[in-house]
C-alpha positions as CSV (number, residue, x, y, z in Angstrom):
1,M,-33.8,-212.3,-15.7
2,E,-30.6,-214.4,-14.6
3,R,-30.3,-212.2,-11.2
4,L,-34.2,-213.8,-10.8
5,V,-32.2,-217.7,-11.5
6,D,-29.7,-216.4,-9.1
7,R,-31.7,-215.8,-6.2
8,H,-34.1,-219.6,-6.7
9,N,-30.6,-220.8,-7.0
10,E,-29.4,-219.5,-3.5
11,V,-32.7,-220.6,-2.0
12,A,-32.2,-223.6,-3.0
13,E,-28.9,-224.0,-1.6
14,L,-29.8,-222.1,1.3
15,T,-32.4,-224.7,2.3
16,E,-30.5,-227.5,1.4
17,R,-28.6,-225.6,4.5
18,L,-30.4,-225.2,7.3
19,S,-32.5,-228.4,6.4
20,G,-28.5,-229.8,7.1
21,V,-27.8,-227.9,10.0
22,M,-31.8,-227.7,11.6
23,V,-32.2,-231.2,11.1
24,E,-31.2,-233.0,14.2
25,I,-33.1,-230.0,16.5
26,T,-36.0,-230.2,14.3
27,L,-36.5,-234.2,15.1
28,A,-35.8,-233.9,18.8
29,H,-38.7,-230.7,18.5
30,F,-41.2,-233.0,17.1
31,V,-40.1,-235.8,18.7
32,T,-40.1,-234.3,22.4
33,S,-43.4,-232.7,21.6
34,S,-45.3,-235.6,20.6
35,L,-44.0,-237.5,23.4
36,V,-45.4,-233.5,26.2
37,I,-49.0,-234.3,24.2
38,G,-49.0,-238.0,24.4
39,T,-48.8,-237.7,28.5
40,S,-50.9,-234.6,28.8
41,V,-54.1,-236.9,27.2
42,V,-53.3,-239.6,29.0
43,D,-53.5,-237.0,32.2
44,I,-56.5,-235.4,30.2
45,L,-58.4,-239.0,30.7
46,L,-57.1,-240.1,34.2
47,F,-57.3,-236.8,36.0
48,S,-60.7,-234.7,36.2
49,G,-61.3,-231.4,37.8
50,L,-59.7,-228.2,37.4
51,G,-56.5,-229.1,35.7
52,I,-57.7,-230.7,32.9
53,I,-57.5,-226.8,31.7
54,V,-53.7,-226.9,32.1
55,Y,-53.2,-230.2,30.1
56,V,-55.6,-228.8,27.8
57,V,-53.4,-225.3,26.9
58,H,-50.1,-227.0,27.1
59,T,-51.0,-229.5,25.0
60,C,-52.6,-226.7,22.4
61,A,-49.5,-224.4,22.9
62,V,-47.4,-227.9,22.0
63,G,-48.7,-228.5,18.9
64,V,-48.9,-224.7,18.2
65,E,-45.2,-225.2,18.0
66,I,-45.9,-228.5,15.8
67,F,-48.4,-225.8,13.5
68,L,-45.7,-223.4,13.1
69,Y,-42.8,-225.8,11.6
70,C,-45.8,-227.9,9.4
71,L,-47.0,-224.4,7.8
72,G,-43.5,-223.5,6.9
73,G,-43.1,-226.4,5.4
74,S,-46.1,-226.1,3.5
75,H,-45.0,-222.7,2.2
76,I,-41.8,-223.7,0.8
77,M,-43.0,-225.8,-1.0
78,E,-46.3,-223.9,-2.0
79,A,-43.5,-220.8,-3.0
80,C,-41.9,-223.7,-5.1
81,S,-44.2,-224.1,-7.3
82,D,-45.6,-221.0,-7.5
83,L,-42.1,-220.0,-8.8
84,A,-42.6,-222.5,-11.8
85,R,-45.9,-221.1,-12.4
86,S,-45.5,-217.4,-12.7
87,T,-42.4,-217.8,-14.8
88,F,-44.5,-220.1,-17.8
89,S,-47.3,-217.7,-17.2
90,S,-45.3,-214.3,-17.9
91,H,-44.3,-213.6,-21.6
92,W,-40.8,-215.3,-21.3
93,Y,-41.3,-216.0,-25.1
94,G,-41.0,-212.8,-26.3
95,H,-37.6,-212.8,-25.2
96,S,-34.3,-214.0,-26.5
97,V,-33.5,-217.4,-27.1
98,R,-31.3,-217.5,-24.0
99,V,-33.8,-216.1,-21.8
100,Q,-36.3,-218.2,-23.0
101,K,-33.6,-220.7,-22.4
102,M,-33.4,-220.0,-18.1
103,A,-36.9,-219.5,-18.4
104,L,-37.7,-223.0,-19.1
105,L,-34.4,-224.4,-17.0
106,M,-36.7,-222.5,-14.2
107,V,-39.3,-223.4,-14.7
108,A,-38.1,-227.0,-14.7
109,R,-35.9,-227.0,-11.6
110,A,-39.0,-224.5,-9.6
111,Q,-40.5,-228.0,-10.2
112,R,-38.6,-230.2,-8.3
113,V,-39.9,-228.8,-5.0
114,L,-37.9,-227.4,-2.3
115,T,-38.6,-228.7,1.3
116,I,-36.7,-229.5,4.5
117,K,-35.6,-233.1,5.2
118,I,-36.3,-234.6,8.3
119,P,-35.4,-238.1,9.3
120,F,-38.8,-239.9,8.5
121,F,-40.7,-237.0,7.1
122,S,-41.1,-233.4,5.6
123,P,-42.8,-230.7,7.4
124,S,-45.6,-229.6,5.7
125,L,-49.9,-229.1,6.2
126,E,-50.5,-232.5,5.4
127,T,-47.8,-234.3,7.8
128,L,-49.5,-232.2,10.5
129,T,-52.9,-233.4,9.0
130,S,-51.7,-237.0,9.0
131,I,-49.8,-237.1,12.4
132,L,-53.0,-235.5,14.7
133,R,-55.4,-238.4,12.6
134,F,-53.5,-240.6,14.1
135,T,-53.0,-238.7,17.8
136,G,-56.5,-239.5,17.2
137,S,-56.3,-243.0,16.9
138,L,-54.2,-243.9,19.8
139,I,-56.5,-241.4,21.8
140,A,-59.6,-243.9,21.1
141,L,-57.8,-246.8,21.6
142,A,-56.3,-245.5,25.1
143,K,-60.0,-244.3,26.0
144,S,-61.6,-247.7,25.5
145,V,-58.8,-249.1,27.1
146,I,-59.1,-246.8,30.2
């Protein structure tokens, strides 16, 4: 049980360090990807013919990149919840008082979800859904204006 607690602490520390290192890179990637998707959608609305296929494929590729970032963020959050759930579901109450306290502390700590911190948002599938909804609204607005 001690090794499990130590491992969880290592993962939490690694997540914090990764967030510190990757903040600027990930934020810049999200901003540039959003700009690429926005300009591609405007080009799709303005142009016709076979050139649209290139823009659609490019937009899908950039969308998949953003999806992978958000999928990783969601996976980290779900893993924390699973850890708390599985620790509490184990036979922790049959061990010594010391192990019981460690298990309860681990459950309490795992309930605080680890997230990759990026300014303005946290990459998750919920964030991706809201980004896609906003993009759809902008496309509808642009289509009504054009």
